[in-house]
PDB file of C-alpha atoms in Angstrom:
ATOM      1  CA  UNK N   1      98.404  85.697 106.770  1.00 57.00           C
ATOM      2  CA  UNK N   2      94.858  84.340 106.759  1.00 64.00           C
ATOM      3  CA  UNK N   3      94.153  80.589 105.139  1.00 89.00           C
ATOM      4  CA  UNK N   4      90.870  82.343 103.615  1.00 92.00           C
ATOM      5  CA  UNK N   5      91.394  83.808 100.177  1.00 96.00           C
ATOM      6  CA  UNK N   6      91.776  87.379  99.134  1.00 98.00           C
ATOM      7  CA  UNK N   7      90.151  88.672  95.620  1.00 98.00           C
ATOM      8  CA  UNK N   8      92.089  90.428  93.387  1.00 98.00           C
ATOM      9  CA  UNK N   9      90.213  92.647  91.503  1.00 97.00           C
ATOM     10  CA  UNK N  10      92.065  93.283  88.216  1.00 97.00           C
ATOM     11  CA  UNK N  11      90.727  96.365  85.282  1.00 92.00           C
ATOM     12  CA  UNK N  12      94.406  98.116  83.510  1.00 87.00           C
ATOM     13  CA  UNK N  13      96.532  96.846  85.661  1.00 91.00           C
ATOM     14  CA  UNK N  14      98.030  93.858  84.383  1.00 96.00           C
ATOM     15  CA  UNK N  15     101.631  93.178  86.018  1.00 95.00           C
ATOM     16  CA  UNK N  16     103.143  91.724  88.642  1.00 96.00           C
ATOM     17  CA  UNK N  17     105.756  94.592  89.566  1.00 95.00           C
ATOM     18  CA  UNK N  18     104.850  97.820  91.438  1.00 93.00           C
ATOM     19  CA  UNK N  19     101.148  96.627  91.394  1.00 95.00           C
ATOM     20  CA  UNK N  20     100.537  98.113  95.522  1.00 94.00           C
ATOM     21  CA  UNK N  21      97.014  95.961  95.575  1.00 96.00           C
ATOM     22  CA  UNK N  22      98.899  92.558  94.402  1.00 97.00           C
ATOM     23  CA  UNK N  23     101.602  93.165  96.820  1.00 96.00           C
ATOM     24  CA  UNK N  24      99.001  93.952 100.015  1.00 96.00           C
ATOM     25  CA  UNK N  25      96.858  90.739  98.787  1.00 97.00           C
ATOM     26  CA  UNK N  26      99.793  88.479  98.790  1.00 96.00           C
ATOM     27  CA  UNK N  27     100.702  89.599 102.025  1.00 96.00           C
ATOM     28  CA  UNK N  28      96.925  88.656 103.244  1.00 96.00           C
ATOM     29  CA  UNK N  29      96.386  85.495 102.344  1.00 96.00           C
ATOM     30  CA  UNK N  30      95.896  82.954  98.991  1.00 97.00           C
ATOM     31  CA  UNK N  31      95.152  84.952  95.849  1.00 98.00           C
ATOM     32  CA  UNK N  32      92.564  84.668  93.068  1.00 98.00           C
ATOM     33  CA  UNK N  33      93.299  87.247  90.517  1.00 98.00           C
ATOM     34  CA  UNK N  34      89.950  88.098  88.655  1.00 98.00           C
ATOM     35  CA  UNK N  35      89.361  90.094  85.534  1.00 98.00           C
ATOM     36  CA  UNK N  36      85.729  90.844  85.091  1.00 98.00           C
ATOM     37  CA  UNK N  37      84.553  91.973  81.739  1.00 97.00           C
ATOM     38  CA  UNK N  38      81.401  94.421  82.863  1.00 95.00           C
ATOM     39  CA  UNK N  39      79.765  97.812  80.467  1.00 92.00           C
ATOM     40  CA  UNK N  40      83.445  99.393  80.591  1.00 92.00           C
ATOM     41  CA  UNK N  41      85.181  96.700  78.421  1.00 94.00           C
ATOM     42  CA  UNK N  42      82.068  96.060  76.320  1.00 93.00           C
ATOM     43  CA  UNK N  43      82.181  99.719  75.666  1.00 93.00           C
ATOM     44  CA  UNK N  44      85.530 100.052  74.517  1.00 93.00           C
ATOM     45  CA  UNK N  45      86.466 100.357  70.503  1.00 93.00           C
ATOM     46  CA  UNK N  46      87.518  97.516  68.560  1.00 93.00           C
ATOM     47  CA  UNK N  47      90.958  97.938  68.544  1.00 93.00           C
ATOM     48  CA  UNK N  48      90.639  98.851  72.629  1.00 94.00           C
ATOM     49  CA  UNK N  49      88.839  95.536  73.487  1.00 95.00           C
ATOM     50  CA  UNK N  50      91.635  93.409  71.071  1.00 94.00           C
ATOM     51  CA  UNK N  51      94.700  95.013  73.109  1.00 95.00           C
ATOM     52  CA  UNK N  52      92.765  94.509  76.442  1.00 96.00           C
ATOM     53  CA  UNK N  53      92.812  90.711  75.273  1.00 96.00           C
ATOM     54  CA  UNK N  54      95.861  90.298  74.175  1.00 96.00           C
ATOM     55  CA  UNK N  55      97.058  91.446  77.680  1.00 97.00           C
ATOM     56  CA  UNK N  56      94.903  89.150  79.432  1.00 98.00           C
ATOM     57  CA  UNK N  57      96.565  86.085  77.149  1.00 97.00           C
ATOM     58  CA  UNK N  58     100.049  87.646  78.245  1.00 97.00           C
ATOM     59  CA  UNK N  59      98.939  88.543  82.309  1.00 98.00           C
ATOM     60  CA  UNK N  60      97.034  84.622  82.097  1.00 98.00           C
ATOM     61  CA  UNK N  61     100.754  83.253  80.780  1.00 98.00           C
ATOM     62  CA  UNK N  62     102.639  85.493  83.247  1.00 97.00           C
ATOM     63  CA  UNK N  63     100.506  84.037  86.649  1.00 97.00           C
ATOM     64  CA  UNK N  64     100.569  80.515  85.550  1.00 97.00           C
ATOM     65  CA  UNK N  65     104.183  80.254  85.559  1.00 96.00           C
ATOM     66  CA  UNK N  66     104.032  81.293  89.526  1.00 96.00           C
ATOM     67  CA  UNK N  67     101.511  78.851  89.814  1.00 95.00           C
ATOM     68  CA  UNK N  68      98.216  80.642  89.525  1.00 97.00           C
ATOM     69  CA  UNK N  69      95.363  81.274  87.650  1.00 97.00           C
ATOM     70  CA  UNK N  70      93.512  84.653  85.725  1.00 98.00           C
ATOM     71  CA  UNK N  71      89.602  84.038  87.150  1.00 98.00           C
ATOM     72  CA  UNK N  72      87.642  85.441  84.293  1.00 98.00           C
ATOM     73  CA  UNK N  73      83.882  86.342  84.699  1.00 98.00           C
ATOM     74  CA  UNK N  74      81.310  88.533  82.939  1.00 97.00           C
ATOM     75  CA  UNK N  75      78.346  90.761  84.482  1.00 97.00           C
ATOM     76  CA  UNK N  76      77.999  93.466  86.720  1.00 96.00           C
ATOM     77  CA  UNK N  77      81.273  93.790  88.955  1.00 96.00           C
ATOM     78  CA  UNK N  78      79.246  93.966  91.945  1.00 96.00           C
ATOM     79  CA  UNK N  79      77.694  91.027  91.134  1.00 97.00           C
ATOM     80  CA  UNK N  80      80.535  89.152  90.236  1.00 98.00           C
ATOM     81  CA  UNK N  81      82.391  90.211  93.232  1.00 98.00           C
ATOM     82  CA  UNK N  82      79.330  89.444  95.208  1.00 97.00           C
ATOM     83  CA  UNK N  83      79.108  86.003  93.546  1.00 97.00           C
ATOM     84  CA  UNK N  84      83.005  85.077  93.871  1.00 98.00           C
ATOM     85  CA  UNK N  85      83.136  86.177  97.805  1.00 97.00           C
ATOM     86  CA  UNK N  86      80.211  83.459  98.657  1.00 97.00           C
ATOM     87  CA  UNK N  87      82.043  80.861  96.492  1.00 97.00           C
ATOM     88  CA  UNK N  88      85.416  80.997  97.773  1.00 97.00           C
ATOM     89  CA  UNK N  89      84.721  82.594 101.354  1.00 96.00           C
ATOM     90  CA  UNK N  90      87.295  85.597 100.268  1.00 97.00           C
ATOM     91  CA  UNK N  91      87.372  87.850 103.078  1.00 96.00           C
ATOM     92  CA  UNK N  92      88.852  90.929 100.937  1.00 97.00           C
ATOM     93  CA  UNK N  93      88.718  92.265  97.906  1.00 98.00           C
ATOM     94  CA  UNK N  94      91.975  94.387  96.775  1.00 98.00           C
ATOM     95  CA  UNK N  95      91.927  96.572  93.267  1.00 95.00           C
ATOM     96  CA  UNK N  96      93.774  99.647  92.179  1.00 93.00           C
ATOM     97  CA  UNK N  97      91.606 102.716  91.799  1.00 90.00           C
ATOM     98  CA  UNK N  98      90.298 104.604  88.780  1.00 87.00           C
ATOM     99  CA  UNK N  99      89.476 108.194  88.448  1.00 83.00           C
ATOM    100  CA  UNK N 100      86.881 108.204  86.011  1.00 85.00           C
ATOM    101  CA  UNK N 101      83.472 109.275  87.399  1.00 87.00           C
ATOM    102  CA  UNK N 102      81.872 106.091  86.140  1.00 90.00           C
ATOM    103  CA  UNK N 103      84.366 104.507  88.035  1.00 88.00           C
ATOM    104  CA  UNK N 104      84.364 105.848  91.184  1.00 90.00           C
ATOM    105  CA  UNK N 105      80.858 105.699  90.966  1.00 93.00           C
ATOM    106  CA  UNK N 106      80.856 101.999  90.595  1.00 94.00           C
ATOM    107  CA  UNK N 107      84.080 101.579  93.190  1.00 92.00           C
ATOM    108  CA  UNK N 108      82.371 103.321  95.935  1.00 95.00           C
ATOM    109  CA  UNK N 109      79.049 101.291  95.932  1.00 96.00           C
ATOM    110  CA  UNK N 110      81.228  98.043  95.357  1.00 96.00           C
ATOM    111  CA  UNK N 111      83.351  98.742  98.377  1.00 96.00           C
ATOM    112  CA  UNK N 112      80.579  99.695 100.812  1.00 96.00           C
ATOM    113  CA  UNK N 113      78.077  96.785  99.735  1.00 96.00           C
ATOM    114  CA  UNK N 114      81.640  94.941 100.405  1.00 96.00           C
ATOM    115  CA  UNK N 115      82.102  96.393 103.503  1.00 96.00           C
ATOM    116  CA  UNK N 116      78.225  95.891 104.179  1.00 96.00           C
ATOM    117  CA  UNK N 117      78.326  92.323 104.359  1.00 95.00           C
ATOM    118  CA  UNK N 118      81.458  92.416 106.797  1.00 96.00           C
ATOM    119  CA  UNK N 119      84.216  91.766 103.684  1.00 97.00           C
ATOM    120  CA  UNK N 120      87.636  93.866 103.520  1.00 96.00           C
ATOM    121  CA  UNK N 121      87.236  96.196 100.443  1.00 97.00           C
ATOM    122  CA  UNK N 122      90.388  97.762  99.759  1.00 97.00           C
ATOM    123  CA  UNK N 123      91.745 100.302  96.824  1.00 94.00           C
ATOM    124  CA  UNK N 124      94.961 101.227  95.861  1.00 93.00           C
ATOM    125  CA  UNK N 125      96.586 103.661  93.988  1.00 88.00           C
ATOM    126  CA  UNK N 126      98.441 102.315  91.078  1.00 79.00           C
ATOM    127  CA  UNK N 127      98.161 104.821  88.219  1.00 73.00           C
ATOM    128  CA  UNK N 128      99.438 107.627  89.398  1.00 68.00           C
ATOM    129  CA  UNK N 129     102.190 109.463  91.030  1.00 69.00           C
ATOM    130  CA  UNK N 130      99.811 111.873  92.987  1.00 69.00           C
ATOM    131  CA  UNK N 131      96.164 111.156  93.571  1.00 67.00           C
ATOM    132  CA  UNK N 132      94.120 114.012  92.383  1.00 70.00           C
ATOM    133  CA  UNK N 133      93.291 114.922  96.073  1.00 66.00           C
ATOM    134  CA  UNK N 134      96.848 115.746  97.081  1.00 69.00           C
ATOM    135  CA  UNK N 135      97.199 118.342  94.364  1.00 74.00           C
ATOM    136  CA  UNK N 136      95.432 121.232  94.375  1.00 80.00           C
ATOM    137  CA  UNK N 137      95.622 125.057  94.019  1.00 81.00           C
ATOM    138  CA  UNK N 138      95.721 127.264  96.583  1.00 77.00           C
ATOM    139  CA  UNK N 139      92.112 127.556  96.956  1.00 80.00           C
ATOM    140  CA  UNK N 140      91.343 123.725  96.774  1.00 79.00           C
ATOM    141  CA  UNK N 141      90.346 123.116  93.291  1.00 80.00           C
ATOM    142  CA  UNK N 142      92.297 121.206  90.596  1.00 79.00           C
ATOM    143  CA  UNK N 143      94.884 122.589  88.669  1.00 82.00           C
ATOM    144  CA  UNK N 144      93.454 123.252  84.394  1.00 83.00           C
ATOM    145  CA  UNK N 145      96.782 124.336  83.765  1.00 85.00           C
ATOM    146  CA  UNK N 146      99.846 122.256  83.180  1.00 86.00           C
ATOM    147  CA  UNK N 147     102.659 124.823  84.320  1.00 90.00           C
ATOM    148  CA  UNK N 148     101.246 125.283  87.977  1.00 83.00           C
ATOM    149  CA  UNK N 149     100.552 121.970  88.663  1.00 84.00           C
ATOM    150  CA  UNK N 150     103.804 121.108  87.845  1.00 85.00           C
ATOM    151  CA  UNK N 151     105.702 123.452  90.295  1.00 84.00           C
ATOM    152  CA  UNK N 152     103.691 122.050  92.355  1.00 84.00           C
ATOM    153  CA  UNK N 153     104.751 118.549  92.458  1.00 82.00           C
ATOM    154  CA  UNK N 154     108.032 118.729  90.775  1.00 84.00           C
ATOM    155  CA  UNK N 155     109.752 118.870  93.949  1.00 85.00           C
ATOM    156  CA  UNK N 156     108.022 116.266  96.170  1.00 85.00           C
ATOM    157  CA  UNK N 157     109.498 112.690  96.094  1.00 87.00           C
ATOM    158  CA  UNK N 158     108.372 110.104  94.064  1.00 85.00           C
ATOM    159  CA  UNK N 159     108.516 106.390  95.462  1.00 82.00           C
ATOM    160  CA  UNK N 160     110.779 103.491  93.369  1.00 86.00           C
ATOM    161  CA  UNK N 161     108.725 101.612  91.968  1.00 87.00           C
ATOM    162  CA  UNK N 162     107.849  98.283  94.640  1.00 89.00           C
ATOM    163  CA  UNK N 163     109.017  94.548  92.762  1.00 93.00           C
ATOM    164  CA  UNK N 164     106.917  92.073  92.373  1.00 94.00           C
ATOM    165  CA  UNK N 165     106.036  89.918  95.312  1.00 95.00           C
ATOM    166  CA  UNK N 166     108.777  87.102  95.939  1.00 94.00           C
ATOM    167  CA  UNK N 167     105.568  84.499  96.003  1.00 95.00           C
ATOM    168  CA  UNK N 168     102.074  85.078  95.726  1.00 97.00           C
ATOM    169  CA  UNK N 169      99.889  82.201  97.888  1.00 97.00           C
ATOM    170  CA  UNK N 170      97.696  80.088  95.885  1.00 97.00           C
ATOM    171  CA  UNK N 171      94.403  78.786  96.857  1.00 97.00           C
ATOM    172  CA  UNK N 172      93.414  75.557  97.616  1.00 94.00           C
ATOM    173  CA  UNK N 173      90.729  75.462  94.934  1.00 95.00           C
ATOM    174  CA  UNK N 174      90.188  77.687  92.117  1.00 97.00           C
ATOM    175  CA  UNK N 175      86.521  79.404  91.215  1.00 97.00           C
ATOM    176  CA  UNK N 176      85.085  78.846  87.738  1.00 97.00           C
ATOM    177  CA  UNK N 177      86.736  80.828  84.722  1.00 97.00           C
ATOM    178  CA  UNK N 178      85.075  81.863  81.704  1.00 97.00           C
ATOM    179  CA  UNK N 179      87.641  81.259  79.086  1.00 97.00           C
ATOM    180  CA  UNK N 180      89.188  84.205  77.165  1.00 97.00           C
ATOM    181  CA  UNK N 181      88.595  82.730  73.666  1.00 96.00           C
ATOM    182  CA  UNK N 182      85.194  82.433  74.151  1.00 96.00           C
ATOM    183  CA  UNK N 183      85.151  86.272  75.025  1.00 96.00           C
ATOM    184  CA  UNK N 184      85.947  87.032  71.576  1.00 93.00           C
ATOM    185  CA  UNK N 185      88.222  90.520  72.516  1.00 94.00           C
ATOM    186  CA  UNK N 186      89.198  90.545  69.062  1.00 91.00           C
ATOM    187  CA  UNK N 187      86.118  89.980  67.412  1.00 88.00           C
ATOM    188  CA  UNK N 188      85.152  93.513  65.756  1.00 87.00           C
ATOM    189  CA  UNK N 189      88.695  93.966  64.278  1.00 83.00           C
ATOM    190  CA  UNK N 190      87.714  91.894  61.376  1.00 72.00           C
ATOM    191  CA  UNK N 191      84.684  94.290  60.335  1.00 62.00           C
ATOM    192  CA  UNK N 192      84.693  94.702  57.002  1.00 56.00           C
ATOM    193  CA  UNK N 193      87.560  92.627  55.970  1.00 52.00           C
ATOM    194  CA  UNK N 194      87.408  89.516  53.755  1.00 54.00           C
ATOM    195  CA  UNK N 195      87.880  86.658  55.714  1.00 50.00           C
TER     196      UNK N 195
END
């Protein structure tokens, strides 16, 4: 295990328990857990955004019982990533993938400006049983219907879910946090009602 610290890049994926990029950052060295509120939270509904903040009240609780803290920061995640690597001298940067074409987009220039500037960028599947790339027809496409795909997988073995890590290392210093009130995730849910 290395003494410098290792990101954790947080989006949905708010547990502690069969979370594969938590467990492989606690194994790497001191973790900073970071939530970064970029275009793809702003964009999300009302209702969305509120649930999103409520988790990250719950997920804020849940770490500071083991002794750690929920980094929050807003802007571009590149940026912020960017920003938080030159702050704390974090060698990696671990995060669960999305499928999304925004988000790969986004993942795939994050990780090789990461990997750029000589900094372990590493995704994991968390979401999923089977990334889309290991199931596919017989000609290499995706499966559009349900039925096939399913033969298809319904057979293959499916991992138990991994527990969470017995301790996750803290750093010696934390980076700046916005805090999650002033974020206001719960803001637009009062549209229109008399307060």
């Amino acid at each position: 295990m290395s003494e410098a610290p290792v990101i954790l890049w947080l989006r949905r994926d708010l547990r502690l328990a069969d979370h594969p990029a938590l467990t492989a950052a606690a194994k790497a060295g001191p973790v900073i857990p970071v939530f970064i509120r970029d275009h793809s939270v702003d964009s999300l509904g009302a209702a969305a955004r509120w649930r999103l903040g409520e988790g990250l009240r719950a997920f804020a609780e849940t770490l500071e019982a083991r002794g750690l803290r929920l980094i929050l920061r807003r802007g571009n995640a590149r940026d912020v990533l960017r920003e938080l690597v030159d702050e704390t001298g974090a060698r990696e940067v671990h995060w669960s993938r999305l499928y999304d074409p925004d988000a790969i987009a986004r993942d795939s220039d994050i990780k090789a400006a990461l990997k750029e500037s000589g900094i372990g960028a590493h995704s994991h599947n968390a979401h999923l049983l089977f990334e889309p790339w290991t199931v596919e027809t017989g000609s290499g496409g995706f499966y559009k219907v349900y039925s096939p795909m399913w033969r298809a997988v319904k057979d293959r073995d499916v991992p138990e879910p991994e527990a969470a890590p017995a301790t996750i290392p803290a750093p010696a210093t934390w980076p700046e946090s916005d805090r999650l009130d002033d974020w206001r995730m719960g803001a637009a849910m009062g549209r229109g009602a008399d307060i």
